[in-house]
Amino acid sequence: MLDLIAARLGNQEIATRLHLSPRTVEKHVARLMAKTDRPDRAALRDLAHSLRPA
């Protein structure tokens, strides 16, 4: 899911691709932010880019 956030997809777009409800995606995103101590989606995108192999 982190790669989809990095691609700047919204909750609805992610939900459609993963066959989930938008609310489920919203919860997953919130948990990712909490677990990684990131304040927002932009910070999650930065994290995803930093984890990509060079």
GROMACS .gro file of C-alpha atoms in nm:
model
   54
    1MET     CA    1   0.000   0.000   0.000
    2LEU     CA    2   0.292   0.230   0.068
    3ASP     CA    3   0.383   0.221  -0.301
    4LEU     CA    4   0.030   0.332  -0.394
    5ILE     CA    5   0.051   0.620  -0.149
    6ALA     CA    6   0.387   0.711  -0.302
    7ALA     CA    7   0.216   0.716  -0.642
    8ARG     CA    8  -0.013   0.989  -0.500
    9LEU     CA    9  -0.329   0.780  -0.524
   10GLY     CA   10  -0.623   0.874  -0.306
   11ASN     CA   11  -0.810   0.639  -0.075
   12GLN     CA   12  -1.080   0.567  -0.335
   13GLU     CA   13  -0.824   0.484  -0.603
   14ILE     CA   14  -0.629   0.258  -0.368
   15ALA     CA   15  -0.952   0.091  -0.255
   16THR     CA   16  -1.048   0.018  -0.613
   17ARG     CA   17  -0.709  -0.130  -0.699
   18LEU     CA   18  -0.695  -0.347  -0.387
   19HIS     CA   19  -1.066  -0.439  -0.380
   20LEU     CA   20  -1.114  -0.282  -0.037
   21SER     CA   21  -1.349  -0.019   0.097
   22PRO     CA   22  -1.222   0.339   0.113
   23ARG     CA   23  -1.276   0.330   0.491
   24THR     CA   24  -1.045   0.026   0.521
   25VAL     CA   25  -0.779   0.208   0.321
   26GLU     CA   26  -0.822   0.514   0.543
   27LYS     CA   27  -0.761   0.297   0.851
   28HIS     CA   28  -0.454   0.135   0.697
   29VAL     CA   29  -0.308   0.472   0.603
   30ALA     CA   30  -0.369   0.602   0.955
   31ARG     CA   31  -0.197   0.295   1.101
   32LEU     CA   32   0.099   0.336   0.866
   33MET     CA   33   0.136   0.697   0.977
   34ALA     CA   34   0.119   0.595   1.344
   35LYS     CA   35   0.363   0.305   1.312
   36THR     CA   36   0.617   0.505   1.115
   37ASP     CA   37   0.568   0.821   1.322
   38ARG     CA   38   0.485   1.022   1.010
   39PRO     CA   39   0.243   1.319   1.041
   40ASP     CA   40   0.078   1.294   0.697
   41ARG     CA   41   0.063   1.123   0.357
   42ALA     CA   42   0.339   1.345   0.219
   43ALA     CA   43   0.575   1.214   0.488
   44LEU     CA   44   0.471   0.857   0.400
   45ARG     CA   45   0.553   0.930   0.035
   46ASP     CA   46   0.896   1.057   0.139
   47LEU     CA   47   0.949   0.739   0.341
   48ALA     CA   48   0.846   0.521   0.047
   49HIS     CA   49   1.091   0.701  -0.182
   50SER     CA   50   1.373   0.666   0.068
   51LEU     CA   51   1.310   0.289   0.095
   52ARG     CA   52   1.327   0.228  -0.278
   53PRO     CA   53   1.645   0.059  -0.396
   54ALA     CA   54   1.884   0.286  -0.584
   0.00000   0.00000   0.00000
